[in-house]
Amino acid sequence: MTARLADIAAQAGVSEATVSRVLNGKPGVSATTRQSVLAALDVLGYERPVRLRQRSAGLVGLITPELENPIFPAFAQVIGQALTRQGYTPVLATQTPGGSTEDELTEMLVDRGVAGIIFVSGLHADTSADMQRYERLRGQGVPFVLINGFSAKVQAPFISPDDRAAVDLAVTHLGTLGHRRIGLALGPERFVPVQRKIEGFARAMQERLQIGPAEVAPYIQHSLFTLEGGQAAASALIERGATAIVCASDMMALGAIRAARQRRLDVPRDLSVVGFDDSPLIAFTDPPLTTIRQPVTAMGQAAVRALLEEIGGTPAPHSEFVFHPELVVRGSTASAPKTARIPRPLRAP
C-alpha cells in the first residue's frame, strides 16, 4: 500500500498524506487536488474506491426526517419535479423511528453514487449535533444543499424561511384582534428555527404590544413537532390564560385545537390558533387554519438550482438564502374574548 501511495502521489504531484486523505474521504483537500489524485488513480490503472467512483449524473438524494408531517411530502414533490425537469431522478430517503439515521441514509446514497444530496430539516438544524458529518461528506466530493436550519460551521448553500418575520406576522395579526396574552408553542429549543422563532416572538411582543421579556417568558412552551406535542404545549398555555397561540407547525396547531376542545373552549371564540407551514389540506380543517405559509415552491426550486450549480462546478454562494413567509388568514383566529375565561375541566375520555 505504501508503494501504491507513493506512485499515486508522484503522479498527482502531491504528498502521500494528501492521497490518503482523498482515498479515505477526509476533508481539508481542495476540489482541484482531489481531481488530480483521482486522475492519477485512473492513469495508473488503480480501481477507485466505491465512494470515489464517477457519480451518476441521473440520481440526486433527498433526505427528510419523516413523511407524517405533510410539509415534508410537499417539499419532496416540489424538489422531485424540479429535478425531473432537469433530467435528474430524485431518490427519497426518509428517517423512521428506530430505523435508519440521517448518517446511514447519507452513506447509502453516497455508495449508490448520487450526484448530490438535499437535506430537509436535518441535523444541520440541531445546534447539539456534530457538524463535522457535513465536512466529511464534502471531503468525499458530494455536493449538498441544506433546507430549514443554519450553521456557520458548514460550508454549503442554506435555504430557509424567515422564522423571525413569520412570528412577527402572527403576533401583529393577533394584536390587531385585541389579543395580548399570546402563547408560542414550539419544538425543542436546540433547533435553529425554534431559536429564531423565539427571538422573533420576543421582539414582536415588545415592538407591537409593548410587552417585555419578563411577561413574555411564561408564554413560551416547548414540546414536540407533533399533534400530541402541540396539544401538550397548548394545554399548558391555556392554563396560563393564553387567549391565542402561535404554533411552530400546522400539526402542532391541530393539537392546540384539540386541547381547546377537550376543555370545551371554542376556536376561535375562546382561543385563536395560528399554525406554521400552510401544509396541503390545512385549509379544510375545522375550523380552517390561519397559518404562516412557508414558501415551499420557491425554496424547493432554489435548493435544486443551488445543488445543480454545485454539481456543475460553479458553486452557489456558501451562505443562507432566506425566503419571506406569508400570513394566510382563515377561520381559526378572531377577536380576543371580551372577558377572561377560566378553562373548563377536561372532558372524560
Short mmCIF file of C-alpha atoms in Angstrom, two decimals, residues 65-202:
data_model
loop_
_atom_site.label_atom_id
_atom_site.label_comp_id
_atom_site.label_asym_id
_atom_site.label_seq_id
_atom_site.Cartn_x
_atom_site.Cartn_y
_atom_site.Cartn_z
CA PRO A 65 -36.83 13.44 8.78
CA GLU A 66 -40.32 11.95 8.27
CA LEU A 67 -43.36 11.93 5.98
CA GLU A 68 -46.17 12.09 8.56
CA ASN A 69 -45.99 15.88 8.65
CA PRO A 70 -47.45 16.91 5.26
CA ILE A 71 -44.90 19.71 4.82
CA PHE A 72 -42.19 17.13 4.04
CA PRO A 73 -44.07 15.39 1.21
CA ALA A 74 -44.79 18.89 -0.11
CA PHE A 75 -41.07 19.66 -0.23
CA ALA A 76 -40.38 16.24 -1.77
CA GLN A 77 -42.91 16.86 -4.53
CA VAL A 78 -41.55 20.30 -5.43
CA ILE A 79 -37.93 19.16 -5.35
CA GLY A 80 -38.70 15.97 -7.25
CA GLN A 81 -40.49 17.84 -10.01
CA ALA A 82 -37.70 20.40 -10.31
CA LEU A 83 -35.06 17.66 -10.54
CA THR A 84 -37.06 15.70 -13.10
CA ARG A 85 -37.38 18.76 -15.31
CA GLN A 86 -33.58 19.00 -15.30
CA GLY A 87 -33.15 15.35 -16.27
CA TYR A 88 -32.33 14.00 -12.79
CA THR A 89 -34.05 11.26 -10.83
CA PRO A 90 -34.77 12.01 -7.15
CA VAL A 91 -34.10 9.27 -4.60
CA LEU A 92 -36.20 9.88 -1.48
CA ALA A 93 -34.71 8.63 1.77
CA THR A 94 -36.76 9.09 4.94
CA GLN A 95 -35.83 8.53 8.55
CA THR A 96 -38.18 6.40 10.61
CA PRO A 97 -38.34 5.85 14.38
CA GLY A 98 -35.98 3.01 15.19
CA GLY A 99 -34.91 2.87 11.54
CA SER A 100 -32.13 4.41 9.52
CA THR A 101 -30.43 7.55 10.80
CA GLU A 102 -29.50 10.55 8.66
CA ASP A 103 -25.87 9.37 8.61
CA GLU A 104 -26.88 5.87 7.49
CA LEU A 105 -29.13 7.26 4.75
CA THR A 106 -26.33 9.56 3.61
CA GLU A 107 -23.88 6.67 3.42
CA MET A 108 -26.39 4.60 1.45
CA LEU A 109 -26.89 7.40 -1.08
CA VAL A 110 -23.15 8.04 -1.42
CA ASP A 111 -22.50 4.33 -2.01
CA ARG A 112 -25.05 4.43 -4.81
CA GLY A 113 -23.16 7.23 -6.48
CA VAL A 114 -25.69 10.05 -6.26
CA ALA A 115 -24.62 13.30 -7.90
CA GLY A 116 -25.66 15.30 -4.84
CA ILE A 117 -27.92 15.38 -1.78
CA ILE A 118 -30.58 17.80 -0.48
CA PHE A 119 -31.25 17.66 3.27
CA VAL A 120 -34.60 18.94 4.57
CA SER A 121 -34.76 19.82 8.30
CA GLY A 122 -31.78 17.59 9.01
CA LEU A 123 -29.15 17.54 11.75
CA HIS A 124 -27.80 20.82 10.36
CA ALA A 125 -30.74 22.45 12.20
CA ASP A 126 -29.75 20.87 15.54
CA THR A 127 -27.25 23.01 17.46
CA SER A 128 -26.25 19.99 19.56
CA ALA A 129 -25.28 17.86 16.53
CA ASP A 130 -21.73 17.37 15.24
CA MET A 131 -21.40 19.39 12.04
CA GLN A 132 -18.24 17.52 11.04
CA ARG A 133 -20.50 14.97 9.31
CA TYR A 134 -21.11 17.52 6.56
CA GLU A 135 -17.42 18.31 6.19
CA ARG A 136 -16.76 14.59 5.81
CA LEU A 137 -19.40 14.47 3.10
CA ARG A 138 -17.77 17.40 1.33
CA GLY A 139 -14.45 15.58 1.66
CA GLN A 140 -15.97 12.73 -0.34
CA GLY A 141 -16.70 15.16 -3.15
CA VAL A 142 -20.51 15.03 -2.77
CA PRO A 143 -22.29 18.39 -3.33
CA PHE A 144 -25.20 19.11 -0.99
CA VAL A 145 -27.74 21.78 -0.04
CA LEU A 146 -29.46 22.22 3.33
CA ILE A 147 -33.08 23.37 3.86
CA ASN A 148 -34.50 24.75 7.14
CA GLY A 149 -31.65 25.31 9.56
CA PHE A 150 -28.28 27.01 9.55
CA SER A 151 -24.78 26.50 10.91
CA ALA A 152 -21.82 28.78 10.29
CA LYS A 153 -19.64 25.67 10.69
CA VAL A 154 -20.92 24.15 7.43
CA GLN A 155 -19.74 25.46 4.07
CA ALA A 156 -22.79 24.92 1.88
CA PRO A 157 -25.83 26.74 0.48
CA PHE A 158 -28.66 27.00 3.03
CA ILE A 159 -32.32 27.61 2.16
CA SER A 160 -34.57 28.92 4.97
CA PRO A 161 -37.83 30.72 5.63
CA ASP A 162 -37.57 33.91 7.70
CA ASP A 163 -38.69 32.44 11.04
CA ARG A 164 -38.44 35.75 12.89
CA ALA A 165 -40.61 37.52 10.31
CA ALA A 166 -43.09 34.64 10.41
CA VAL A 167 -43.73 35.06 14.12
CA ASP A 168 -43.90 38.82 13.72
CA LEU A 169 -46.69 38.37 11.15
CA ALA A 170 -48.62 36.15 13.55
CA VAL A 171 -48.22 38.44 16.56
CA THR A 172 -49.15 41.52 14.51
CA HIS A 173 -52.30 39.78 13.26
CA LEU A 174 -53.34 38.65 16.74
CA GLY A 175 -52.51 42.04 18.22
CA THR A 176 -54.87 43.78 15.80
CA LEU A 177 -57.58 41.39 17.02
CA GLY A 178 -57.04 42.60 20.59
CA HIS A 179 -55.00 39.68 21.94
CA ARG A 180 -52.27 40.37 24.49
CA ARG A 181 -51.87 37.02 26.24
CA ILE A 182 -50.34 35.29 23.23
CA GLY A 183 -48.59 31.94 23.65
CA LEU A 184 -45.88 30.38 21.50
CA ALA A 185 -45.84 26.58 21.11
CA LEU A 186 -42.54 25.19 19.81
CA GLY A 187 -40.38 22.14 19.43
CA PRO A 188 -37.14 21.57 21.39
CA GLU A 189 -35.02 24.68 21.94
CA ARG A 190 -31.86 23.20 20.43
CA PHE A 191 -33.17 23.65 16.88
CA VAL A 192 -32.18 26.78 14.96
CA PRO A 193 -35.70 27.53 13.60
CA VAL A 194 -37.06 27.31 17.15
CA GLN A 195 -34.45 29.74 18.47
CA ARG A 196 -35.21 32.17 15.67
CA LYS A 197 -38.95 31.99 16.31
CA ILE A 198 -38.36 32.77 19.98
CA GLU A 199 -36.25 35.79 19.03
CA GLY A 200 -38.93 36.98 16.63
CA PHE A 201 -41.67 36.43 19.20
CA ALA A 202 -39.90 38.40 21.95
#
